Short mmCIF file of C-alpha atoms in Angstrom, two decimals:
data_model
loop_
_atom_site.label_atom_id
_atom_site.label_comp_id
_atom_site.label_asym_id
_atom_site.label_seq_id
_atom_site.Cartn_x
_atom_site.Cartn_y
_atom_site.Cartn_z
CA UNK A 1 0.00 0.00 0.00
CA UNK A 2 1.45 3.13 -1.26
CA UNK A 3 0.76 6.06 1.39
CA UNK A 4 0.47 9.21 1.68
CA UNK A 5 2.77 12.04 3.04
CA UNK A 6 -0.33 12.79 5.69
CA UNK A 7 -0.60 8.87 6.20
CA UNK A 8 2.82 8.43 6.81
CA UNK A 9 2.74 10.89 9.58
CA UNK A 10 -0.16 9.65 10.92
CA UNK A 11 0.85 6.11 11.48
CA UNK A 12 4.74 7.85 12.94
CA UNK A 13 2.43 9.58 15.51
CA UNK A 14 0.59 6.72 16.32
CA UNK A 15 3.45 5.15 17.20
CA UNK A 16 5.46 7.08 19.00
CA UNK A 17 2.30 8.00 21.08
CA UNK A 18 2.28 11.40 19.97
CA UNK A 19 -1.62 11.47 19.33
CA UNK A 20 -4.53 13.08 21.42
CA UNK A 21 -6.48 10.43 23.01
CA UNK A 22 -9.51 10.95 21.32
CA UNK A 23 -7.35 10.88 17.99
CA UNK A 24 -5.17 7.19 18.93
CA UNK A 25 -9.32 5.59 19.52
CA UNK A 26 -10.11 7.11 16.51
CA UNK A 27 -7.02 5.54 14.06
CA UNK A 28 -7.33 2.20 16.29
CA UNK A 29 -11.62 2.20 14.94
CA UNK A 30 -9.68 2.87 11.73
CA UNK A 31 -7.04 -0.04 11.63
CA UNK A 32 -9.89 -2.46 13.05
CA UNK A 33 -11.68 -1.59 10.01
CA UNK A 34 -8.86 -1.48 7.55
CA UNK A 35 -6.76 -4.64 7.35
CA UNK A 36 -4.73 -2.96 4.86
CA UNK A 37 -3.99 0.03 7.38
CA UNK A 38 -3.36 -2.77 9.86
CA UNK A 39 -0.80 -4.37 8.17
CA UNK A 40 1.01 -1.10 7.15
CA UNK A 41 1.65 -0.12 10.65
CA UNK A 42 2.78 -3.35 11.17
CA UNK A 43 5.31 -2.78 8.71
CA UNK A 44 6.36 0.66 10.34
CA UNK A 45 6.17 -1.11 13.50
CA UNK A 46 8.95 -3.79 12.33
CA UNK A 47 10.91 -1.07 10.72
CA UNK A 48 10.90 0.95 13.72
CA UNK A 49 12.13 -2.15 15.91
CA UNK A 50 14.94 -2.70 13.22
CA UNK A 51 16.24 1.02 13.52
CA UNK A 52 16.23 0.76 17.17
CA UNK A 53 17.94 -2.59 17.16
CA UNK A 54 20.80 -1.09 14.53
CA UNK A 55 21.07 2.02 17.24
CA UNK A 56 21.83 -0.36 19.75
CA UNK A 57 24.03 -2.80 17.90
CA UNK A 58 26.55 0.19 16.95
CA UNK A 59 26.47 0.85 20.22
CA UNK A 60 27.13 -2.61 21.32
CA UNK A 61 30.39 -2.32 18.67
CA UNK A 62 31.76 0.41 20.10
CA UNK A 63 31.69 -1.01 23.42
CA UNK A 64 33.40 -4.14 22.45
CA UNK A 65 35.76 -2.38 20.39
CA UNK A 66 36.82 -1.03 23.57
CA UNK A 67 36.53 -3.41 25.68
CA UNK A 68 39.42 -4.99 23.31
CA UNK A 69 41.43 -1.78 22.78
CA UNK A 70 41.23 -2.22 26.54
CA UNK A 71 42.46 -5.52 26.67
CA UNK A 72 45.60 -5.12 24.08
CA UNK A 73 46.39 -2.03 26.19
CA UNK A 74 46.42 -4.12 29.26
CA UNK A 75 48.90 -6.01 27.73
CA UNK A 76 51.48 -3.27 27.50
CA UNK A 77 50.51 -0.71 29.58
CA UNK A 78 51.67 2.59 28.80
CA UNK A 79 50.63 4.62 32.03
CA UNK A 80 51.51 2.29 35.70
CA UNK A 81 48.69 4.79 36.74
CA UNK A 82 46.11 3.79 34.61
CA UNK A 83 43.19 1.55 35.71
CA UNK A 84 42.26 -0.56 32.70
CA UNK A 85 39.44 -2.69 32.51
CA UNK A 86 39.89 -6.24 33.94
CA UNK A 87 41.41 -8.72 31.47
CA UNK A 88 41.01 -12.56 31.70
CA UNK A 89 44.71 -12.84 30.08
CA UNK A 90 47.97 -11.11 28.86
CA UNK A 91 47.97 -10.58 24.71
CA UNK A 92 51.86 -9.45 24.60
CA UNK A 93 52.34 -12.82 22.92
CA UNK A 94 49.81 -12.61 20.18
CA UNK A 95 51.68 -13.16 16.66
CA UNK A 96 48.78 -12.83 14.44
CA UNK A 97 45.48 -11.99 13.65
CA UNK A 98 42.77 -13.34 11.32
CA UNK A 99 39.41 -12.70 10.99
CA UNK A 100 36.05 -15.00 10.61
CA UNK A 101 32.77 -14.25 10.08
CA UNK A 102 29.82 -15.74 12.26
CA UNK A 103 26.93 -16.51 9.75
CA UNK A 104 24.31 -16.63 12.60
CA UNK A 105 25.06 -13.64 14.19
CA UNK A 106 22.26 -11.10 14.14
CA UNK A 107 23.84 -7.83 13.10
CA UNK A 108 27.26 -9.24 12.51
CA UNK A 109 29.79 -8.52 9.79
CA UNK A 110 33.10 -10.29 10.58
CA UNK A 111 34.85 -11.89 13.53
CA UNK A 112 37.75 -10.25 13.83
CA UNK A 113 39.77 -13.53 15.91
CA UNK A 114 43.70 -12.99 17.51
CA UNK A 115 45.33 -16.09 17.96
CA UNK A 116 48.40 -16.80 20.72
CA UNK A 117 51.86 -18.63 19.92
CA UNK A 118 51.46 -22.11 19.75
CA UNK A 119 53.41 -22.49 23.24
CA UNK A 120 49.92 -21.57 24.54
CA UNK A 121 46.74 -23.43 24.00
CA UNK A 122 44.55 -21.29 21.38
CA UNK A 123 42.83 -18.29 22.32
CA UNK A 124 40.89 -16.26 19.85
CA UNK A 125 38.76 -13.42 20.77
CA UNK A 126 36.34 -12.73 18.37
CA UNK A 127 35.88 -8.84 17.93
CA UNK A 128 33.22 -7.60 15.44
CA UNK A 129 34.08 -5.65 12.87
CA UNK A 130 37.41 -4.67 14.77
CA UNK A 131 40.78 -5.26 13.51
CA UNK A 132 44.23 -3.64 15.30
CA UNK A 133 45.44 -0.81 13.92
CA UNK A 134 49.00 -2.27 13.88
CA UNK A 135 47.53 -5.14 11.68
CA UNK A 136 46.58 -2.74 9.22
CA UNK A 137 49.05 -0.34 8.93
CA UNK A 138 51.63 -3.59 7.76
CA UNK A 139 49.69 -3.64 4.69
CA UNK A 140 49.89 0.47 3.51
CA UNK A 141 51.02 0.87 0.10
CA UNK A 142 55.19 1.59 0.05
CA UNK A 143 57.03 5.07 0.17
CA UNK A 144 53.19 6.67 1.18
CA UNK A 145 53.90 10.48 1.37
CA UNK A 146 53.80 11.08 4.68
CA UNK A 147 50.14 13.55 4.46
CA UNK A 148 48.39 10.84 3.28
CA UNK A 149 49.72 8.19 5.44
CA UNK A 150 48.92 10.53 7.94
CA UNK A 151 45.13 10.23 6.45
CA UNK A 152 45.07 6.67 6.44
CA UNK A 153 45.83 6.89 9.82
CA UNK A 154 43.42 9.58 10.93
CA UNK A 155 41.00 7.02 9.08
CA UNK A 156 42.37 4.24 10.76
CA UNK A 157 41.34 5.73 14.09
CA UNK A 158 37.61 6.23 12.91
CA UNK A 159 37.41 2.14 12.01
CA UNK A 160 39.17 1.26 15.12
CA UNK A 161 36.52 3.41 17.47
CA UNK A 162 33.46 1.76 15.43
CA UNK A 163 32.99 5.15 13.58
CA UNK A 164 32.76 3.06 10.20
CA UNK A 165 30.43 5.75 8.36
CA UNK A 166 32.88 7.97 9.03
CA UNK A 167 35.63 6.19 8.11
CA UNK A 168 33.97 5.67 4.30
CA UNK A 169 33.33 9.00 4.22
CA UNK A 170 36.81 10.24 4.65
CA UNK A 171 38.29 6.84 2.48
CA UNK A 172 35.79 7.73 -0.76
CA UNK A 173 37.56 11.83 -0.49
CA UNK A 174 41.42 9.92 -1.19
CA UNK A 175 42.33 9.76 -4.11
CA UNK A 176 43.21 6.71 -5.73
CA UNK A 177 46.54 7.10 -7.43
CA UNK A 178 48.11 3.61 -8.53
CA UNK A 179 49.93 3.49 -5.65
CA UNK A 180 47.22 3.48 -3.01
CA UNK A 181 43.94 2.17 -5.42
CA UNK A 182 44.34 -1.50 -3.72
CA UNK A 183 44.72 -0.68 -0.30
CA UNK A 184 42.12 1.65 -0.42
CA UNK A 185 39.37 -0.35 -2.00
CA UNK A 186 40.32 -2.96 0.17
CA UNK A 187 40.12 -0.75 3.34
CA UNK A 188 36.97 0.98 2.12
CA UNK A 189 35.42 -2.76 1.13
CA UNK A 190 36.12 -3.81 4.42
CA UNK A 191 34.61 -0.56 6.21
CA UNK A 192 31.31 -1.20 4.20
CA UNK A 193 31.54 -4.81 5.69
CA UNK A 194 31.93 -3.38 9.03
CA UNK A 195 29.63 -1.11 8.67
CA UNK A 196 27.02 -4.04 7.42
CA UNK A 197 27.08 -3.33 3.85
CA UNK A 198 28.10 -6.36 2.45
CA UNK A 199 26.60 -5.38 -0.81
CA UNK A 200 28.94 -2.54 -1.06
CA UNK A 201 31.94 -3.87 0.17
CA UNK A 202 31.87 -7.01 -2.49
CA UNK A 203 33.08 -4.73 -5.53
CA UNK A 204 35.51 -3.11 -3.47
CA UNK A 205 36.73 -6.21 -2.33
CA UNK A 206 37.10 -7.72 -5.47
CA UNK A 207 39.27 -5.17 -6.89
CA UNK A 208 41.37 -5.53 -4.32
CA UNK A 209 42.21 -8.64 -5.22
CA UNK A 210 44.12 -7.54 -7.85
CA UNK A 211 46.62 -6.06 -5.68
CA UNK A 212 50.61 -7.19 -6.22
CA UNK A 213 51.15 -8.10 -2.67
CA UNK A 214 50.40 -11.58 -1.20
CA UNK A 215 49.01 -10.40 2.32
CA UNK A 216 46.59 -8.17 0.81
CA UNK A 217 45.01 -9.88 -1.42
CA UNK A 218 44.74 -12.76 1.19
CA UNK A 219 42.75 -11.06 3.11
CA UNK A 220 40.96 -9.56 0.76
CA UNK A 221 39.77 -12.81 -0.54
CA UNK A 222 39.21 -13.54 2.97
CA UNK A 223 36.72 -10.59 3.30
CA UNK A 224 35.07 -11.46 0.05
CA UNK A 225 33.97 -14.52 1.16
CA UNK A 226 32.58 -13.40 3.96
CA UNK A 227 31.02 -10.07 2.38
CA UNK A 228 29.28 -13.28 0.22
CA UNK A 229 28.04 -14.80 3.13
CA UNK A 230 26.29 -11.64 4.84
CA UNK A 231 25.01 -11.17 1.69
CA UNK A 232 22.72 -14.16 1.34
CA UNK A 233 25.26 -15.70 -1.54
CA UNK A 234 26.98 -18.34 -0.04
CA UNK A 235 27.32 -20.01 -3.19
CA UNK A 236 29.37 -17.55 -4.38
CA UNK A 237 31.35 -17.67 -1.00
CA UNK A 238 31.95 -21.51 -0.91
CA UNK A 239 34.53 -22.30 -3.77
CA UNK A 240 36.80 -19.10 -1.49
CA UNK A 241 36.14 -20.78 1.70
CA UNK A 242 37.11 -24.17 0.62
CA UNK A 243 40.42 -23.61 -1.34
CA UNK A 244 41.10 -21.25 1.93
CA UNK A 245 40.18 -24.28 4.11
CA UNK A 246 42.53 -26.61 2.15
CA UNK A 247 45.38 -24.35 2.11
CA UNK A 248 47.06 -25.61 5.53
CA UNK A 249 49.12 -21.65 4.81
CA UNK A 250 46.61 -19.69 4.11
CA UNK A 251 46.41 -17.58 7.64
CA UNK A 252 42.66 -17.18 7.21
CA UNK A 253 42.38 -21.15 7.10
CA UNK A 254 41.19 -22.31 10.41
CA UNK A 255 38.85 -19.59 10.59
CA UNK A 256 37.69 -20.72 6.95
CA UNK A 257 37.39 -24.12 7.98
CA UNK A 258 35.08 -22.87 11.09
CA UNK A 259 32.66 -20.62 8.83
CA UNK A 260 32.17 -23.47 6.46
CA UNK A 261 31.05 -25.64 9.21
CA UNK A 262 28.64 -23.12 10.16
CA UNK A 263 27.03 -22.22 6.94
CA UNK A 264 26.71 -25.92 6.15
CA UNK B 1 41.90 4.08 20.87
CA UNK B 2 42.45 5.38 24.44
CA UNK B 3 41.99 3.23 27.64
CA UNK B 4 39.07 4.30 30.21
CA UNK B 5 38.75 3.24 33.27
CA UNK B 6 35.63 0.89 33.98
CA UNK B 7 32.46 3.10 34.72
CA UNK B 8 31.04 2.20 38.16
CA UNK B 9 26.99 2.13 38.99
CA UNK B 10 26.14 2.48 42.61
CA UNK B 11 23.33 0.22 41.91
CA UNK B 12 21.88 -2.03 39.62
CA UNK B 13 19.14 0.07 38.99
CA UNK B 14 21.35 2.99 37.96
CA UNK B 15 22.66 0.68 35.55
CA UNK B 16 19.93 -0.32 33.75
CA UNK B 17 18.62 3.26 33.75
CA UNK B 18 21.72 3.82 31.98
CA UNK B 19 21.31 0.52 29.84
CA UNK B 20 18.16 1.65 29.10
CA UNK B 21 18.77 5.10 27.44
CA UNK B 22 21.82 3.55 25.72
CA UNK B 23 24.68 5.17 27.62
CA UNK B 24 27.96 4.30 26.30
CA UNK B 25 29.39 3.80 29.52
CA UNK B 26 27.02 1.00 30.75
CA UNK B 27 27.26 -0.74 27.36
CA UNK B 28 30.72 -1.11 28.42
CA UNK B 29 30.33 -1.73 31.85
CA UNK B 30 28.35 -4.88 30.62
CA UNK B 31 30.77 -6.00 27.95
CA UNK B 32 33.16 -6.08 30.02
CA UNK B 33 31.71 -7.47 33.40
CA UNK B 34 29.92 -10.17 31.21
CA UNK B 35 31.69 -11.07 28.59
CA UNK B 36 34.63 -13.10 30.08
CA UNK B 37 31.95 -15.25 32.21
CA UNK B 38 30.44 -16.23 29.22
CA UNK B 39 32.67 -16.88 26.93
CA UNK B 40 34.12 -19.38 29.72
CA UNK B 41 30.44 -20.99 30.47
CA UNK B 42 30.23 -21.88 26.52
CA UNK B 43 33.92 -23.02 26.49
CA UNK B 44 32.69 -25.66 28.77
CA UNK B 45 29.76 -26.41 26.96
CA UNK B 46 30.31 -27.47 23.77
CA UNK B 47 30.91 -23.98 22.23
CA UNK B 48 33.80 -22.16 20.52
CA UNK B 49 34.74 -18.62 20.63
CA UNK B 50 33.05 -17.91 17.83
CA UNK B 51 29.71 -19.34 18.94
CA UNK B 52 30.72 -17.51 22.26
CA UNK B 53 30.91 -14.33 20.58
CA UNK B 54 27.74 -15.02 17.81
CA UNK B 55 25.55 -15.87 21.22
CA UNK B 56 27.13 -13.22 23.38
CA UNK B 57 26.24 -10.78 20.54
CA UNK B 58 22.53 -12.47 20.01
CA UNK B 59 21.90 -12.46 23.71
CA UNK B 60 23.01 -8.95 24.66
CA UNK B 61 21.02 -7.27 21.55
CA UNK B 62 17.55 -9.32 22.28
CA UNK B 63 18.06 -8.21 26.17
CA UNK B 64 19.06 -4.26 25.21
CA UNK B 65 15.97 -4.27 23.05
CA UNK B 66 13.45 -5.87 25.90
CA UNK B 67 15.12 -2.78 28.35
CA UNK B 68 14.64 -0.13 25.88
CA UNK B 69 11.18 -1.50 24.70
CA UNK B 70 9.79 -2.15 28.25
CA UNK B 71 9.69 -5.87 27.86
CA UNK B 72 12.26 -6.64 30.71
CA UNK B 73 11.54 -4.32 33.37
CA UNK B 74 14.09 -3.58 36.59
CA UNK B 75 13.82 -6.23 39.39
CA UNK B 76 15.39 -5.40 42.30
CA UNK B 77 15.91 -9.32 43.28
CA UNK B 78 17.82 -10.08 40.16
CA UNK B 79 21.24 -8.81 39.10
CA UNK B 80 21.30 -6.92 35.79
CA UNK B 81 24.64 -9.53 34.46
CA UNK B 82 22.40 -12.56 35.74
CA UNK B 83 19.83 -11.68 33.60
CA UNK B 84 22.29 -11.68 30.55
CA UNK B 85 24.36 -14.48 31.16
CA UNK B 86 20.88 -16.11 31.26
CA UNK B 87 19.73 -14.84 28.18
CA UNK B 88 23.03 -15.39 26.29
CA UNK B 89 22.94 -19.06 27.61
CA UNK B 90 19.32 -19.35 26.34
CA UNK B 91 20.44 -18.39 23.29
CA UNK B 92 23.06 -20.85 22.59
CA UNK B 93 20.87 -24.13 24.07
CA UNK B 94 18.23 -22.65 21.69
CA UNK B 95 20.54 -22.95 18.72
CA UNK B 96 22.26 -26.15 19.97
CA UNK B 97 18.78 -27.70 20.18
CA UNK B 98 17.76 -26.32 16.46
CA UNK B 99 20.80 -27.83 15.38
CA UNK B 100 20.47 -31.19 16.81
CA UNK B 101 16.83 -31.56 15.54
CA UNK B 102 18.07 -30.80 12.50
CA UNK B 103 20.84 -33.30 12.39
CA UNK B 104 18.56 -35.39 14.33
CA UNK B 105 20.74 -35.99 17.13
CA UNK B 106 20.41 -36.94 20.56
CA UNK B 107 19.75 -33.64 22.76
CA UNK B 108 20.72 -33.80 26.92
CA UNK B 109 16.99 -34.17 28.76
CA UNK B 110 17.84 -30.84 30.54
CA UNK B 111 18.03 -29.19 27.43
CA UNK B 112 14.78 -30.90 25.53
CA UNK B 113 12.44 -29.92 28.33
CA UNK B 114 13.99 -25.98 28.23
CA UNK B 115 11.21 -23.46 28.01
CA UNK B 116 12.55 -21.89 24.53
CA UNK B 117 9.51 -20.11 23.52
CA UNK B 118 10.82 -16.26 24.57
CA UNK B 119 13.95 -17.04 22.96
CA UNK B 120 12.66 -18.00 19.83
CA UNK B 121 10.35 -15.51 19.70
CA UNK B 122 13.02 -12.63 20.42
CA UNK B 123 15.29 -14.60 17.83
CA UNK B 124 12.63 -14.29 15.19
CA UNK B 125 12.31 -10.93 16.15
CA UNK B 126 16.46 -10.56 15.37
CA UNK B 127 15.19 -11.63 12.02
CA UNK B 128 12.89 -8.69 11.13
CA UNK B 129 15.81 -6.72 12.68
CA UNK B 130 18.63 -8.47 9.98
CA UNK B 131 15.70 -7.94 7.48
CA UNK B 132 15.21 -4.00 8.15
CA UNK B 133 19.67 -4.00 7.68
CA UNK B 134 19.58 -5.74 4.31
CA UNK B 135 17.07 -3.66 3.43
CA UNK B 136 18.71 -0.56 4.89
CA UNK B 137 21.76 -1.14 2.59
CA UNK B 138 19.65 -1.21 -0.49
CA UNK B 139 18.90 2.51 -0.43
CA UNK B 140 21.52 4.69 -2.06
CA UNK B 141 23.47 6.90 -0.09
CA UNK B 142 21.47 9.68 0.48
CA UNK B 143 18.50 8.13 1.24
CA UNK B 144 20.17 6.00 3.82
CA UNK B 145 21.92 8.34 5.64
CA UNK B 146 19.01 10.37 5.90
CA UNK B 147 17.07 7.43 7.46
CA UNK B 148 19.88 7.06 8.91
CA UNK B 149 20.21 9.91 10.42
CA UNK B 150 16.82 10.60 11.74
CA UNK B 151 16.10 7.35 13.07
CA UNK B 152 18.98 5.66 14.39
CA UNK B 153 20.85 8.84 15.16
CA UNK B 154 17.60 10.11 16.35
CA UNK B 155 18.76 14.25 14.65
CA UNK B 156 16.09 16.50 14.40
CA UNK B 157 15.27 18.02 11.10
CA UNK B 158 16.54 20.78 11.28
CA UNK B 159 19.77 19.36 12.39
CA UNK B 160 19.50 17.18 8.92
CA UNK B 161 18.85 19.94 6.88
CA UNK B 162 21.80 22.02 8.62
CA UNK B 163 24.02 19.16 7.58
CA UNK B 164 22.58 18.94 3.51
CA UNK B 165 22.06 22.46 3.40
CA UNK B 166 18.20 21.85 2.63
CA UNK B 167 15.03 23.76 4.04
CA UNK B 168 13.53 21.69 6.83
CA UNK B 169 10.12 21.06 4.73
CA UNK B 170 12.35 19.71 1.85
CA UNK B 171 14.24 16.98 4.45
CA UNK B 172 10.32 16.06 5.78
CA UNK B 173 9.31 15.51 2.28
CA UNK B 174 12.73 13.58 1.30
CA UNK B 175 12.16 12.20 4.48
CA UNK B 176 8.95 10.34 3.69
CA UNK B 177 10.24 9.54 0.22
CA UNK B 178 13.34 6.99 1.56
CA UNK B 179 10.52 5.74 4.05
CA UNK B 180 8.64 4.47 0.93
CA UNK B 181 11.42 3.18 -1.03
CA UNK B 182 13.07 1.47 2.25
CA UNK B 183 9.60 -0.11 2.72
CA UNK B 184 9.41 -1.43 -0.63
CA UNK B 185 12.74 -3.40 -0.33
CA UNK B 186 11.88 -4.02 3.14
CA UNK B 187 8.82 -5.80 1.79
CA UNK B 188 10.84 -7.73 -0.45
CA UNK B 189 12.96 -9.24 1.36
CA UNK B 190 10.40 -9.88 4.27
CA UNK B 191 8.37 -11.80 1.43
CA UNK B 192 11.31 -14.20 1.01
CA UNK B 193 12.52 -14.66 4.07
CA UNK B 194 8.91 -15.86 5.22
CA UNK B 195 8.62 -13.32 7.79
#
């Protein structure tokens, strides 16, 4: 049912309890007699309940975002008098981190996991949508000119505090000389992912895959797949996960074996 | 990103008053304070971390949304992080229990007999939520950010038409446009996703 401008406000009133009480037994008369009514505000209704639950899943990110930039700080801490949140255990020894996506998870985008050394028995910490700054930085284009390294980095702070709207607002102003074109559609790709727009971040992603270096385009690929999955294609993610999952190097390949068990 | 120092709340009460008008602080009070316990319950029941986190993240959103909607109300008799961990657990027997039926496996008795039917209900309700997303991130730009803007962010319209340098009437009107187009997709994807 197409409605009108006057409609639309009527039904926002309505519920947001903004109406008169003779006017909210008036429209309820109305949407008893009017199944089609009745089933539009149902429709706002569910809408309404979706917006609130997005409002309250970014703010769910940026708590565990710092709840881990918490925890890595614990690890080295910079200031003896600082009073960090509790941690359940040190990170100094992390050596790298990969990422996995949960398919299941309501709002989700990625699981962003950080494995230990092997001398300890594996500990990931899955972090939505939340990948180290340090991690990042590794992969920056070579011989960056220092103002727009320094942008990447301003940028790089956005992501890492859950700002992700921000941070593709201020990665689609870069330009995108040859130098920087792959790490920036990858970055941006991955933003969109964050930011749970999977159907925006698959181009991205995919021309980031044609990126010269190895690392990159591994996680990239990585990304892709699970852009795929969030985006109701997991055919298209499959053939990824499963060459990932096979290749005992890969670094995403545990994490691609997991996400294959899940989707299937 | 900086380190802060845990928030504090005198009471449980003050924290879910806090909880309930989405104060940053709380949301990370909670994280924090609940998170670990969790993730340790699942370890030692059949979960990974990543069904830790995927439950953790189910549990906490269907909760948030019963404080802010007025489903769970404030009891003084029950701590705030009990109510979570409970809901978080709920979530993950739910799914281990789908998942079993499905692969027709045998189930623990404790877990069979589990009341499920809130869970499942707020679960379904997590899939009008994914639903209203998807269709969220069908509208171009403009259109979303606007939405965006004035009902997640909760901006006023004049705030919205500071930022596009538009006349409030123009942003009402634009407004109500993206409404109808998000609605369209939104009845799209509802239709095949059986909701």
């Amino acid at each position: 049912m197409r409605l009108s401008e006057e409609q639309y406000e009527l039904i926002e009133a309505y519920l947001n309890n903004e109406l008169s009480a003779a006017d909210r037994t008036s429209f309820e008369n109305e949407l008893q007699a009017d199944s089609e009514l009745m089933a539009e505000v149902t429709l706002q209704r569910d809408l309404r309940l979706g917006f609130r639950a997005i409002g309250i899943s970014q703010a769910l990110d940026k708590a565990r975002a710092q709840y881990n930039a918490n925890r890595r700080v614990e690890a080295v801490p910079a200031d003896p008098s600082s009073k960090p949140m509790p941690v359940t255990r040190p990170l100094s020894t992390w050596q790298y981190w990969a990422a996995a996506a949960s398919v299941v998870v309501v709002l989700g985008v990625g699981y962003f996991v950080f494995q230990q050394t092997t001398e300890q028995p594996t500990d990931l910490a899955y972090n939505e949508t939340f990948v180290p700054v340090d991690e990042l930085t590794k992969e920056f284009p070579r011989g960056l000119a220092p103002n727009t390294r320094q942008q990447f980095l301003d940028i790089l702070k956005e992501y890492e505090a859950g700002n992700y709207s921000t941070a593709i607002d201020q990665l689609k102003t870069l330009p995108a000389d040859r130098q920087t074109v792959h790490y920036r559609n990858f970055f941006l790709g991955l933003s969109y992912l964050a930011n749970k727009q999977p159907t925006e971040a698959i181009p991205l992603l995919q021309k980031a895959l044609a990126t010269p270096s190895v690392a990159l385009r591994q996680k990239a690929e990585w990304f892709l797949a699970l852009a795929y999955v969030k985006n109701g294609q997991k055919e298209k993610a499959l053939p990824t996960l499963k060459r990932i999952s096979a290749d005992k190097a890969h670094p995403f390949n545990l994490l691609a074996q997991r996400v294959l068990q899940k989707i299937n | 990103m900086a380190i802060r120092p845990l928030p504090t709340f005198l009471s449980d009460q003050e924290l879910y008053d806090a909880l309930k008008r989405r104060d940053d602080r709380a949301y990370q009070y909670l994280y924090a304070e609940s998170f670990p316990s969790f993730r340790h319950w699942m370890l030692t029941h059949n979960g990974s971390e990543m069904d830790a986190e995927d439950a953790f993240q189910k549990g906490m959103l269907s909760f948030l949304l019963n404080v802010e909607t007025g489903k769970y109300q404030f009891q003084a008799s029950t701590q705030v992080t009990t109510v979570l961990f409970e809901y978080c657990k709920r979530v993950w027997l739910t799914e281990l229990k789908s998942a079993r039926v499905r692969t027709k496996a045998a189930m623990p008795d404790s877990v069979d007999s589990m009341d499920t039917g809130n869970v499942v209900e707020d679960l379904e309700r997590l899939e009008v939520v994914n639903t209203v997303q998807k269709s969220l991130s069908q509208l171009k730009d403009e259109c979303r950010k606007l939405i965006e803007w004035f009902y997640i962010e909760e901006l006023s319209l004049r705030e919205i038409a500071e930022r596009l340098g538009m006349k409030e009437t123009s942003v009402k009107s634009k407004r109500y446009d993206c409404a109808e187009k998000l609605k369209g997709f939104y009845a799209q994807n509802a239709k095949k996703m059986g909701l």
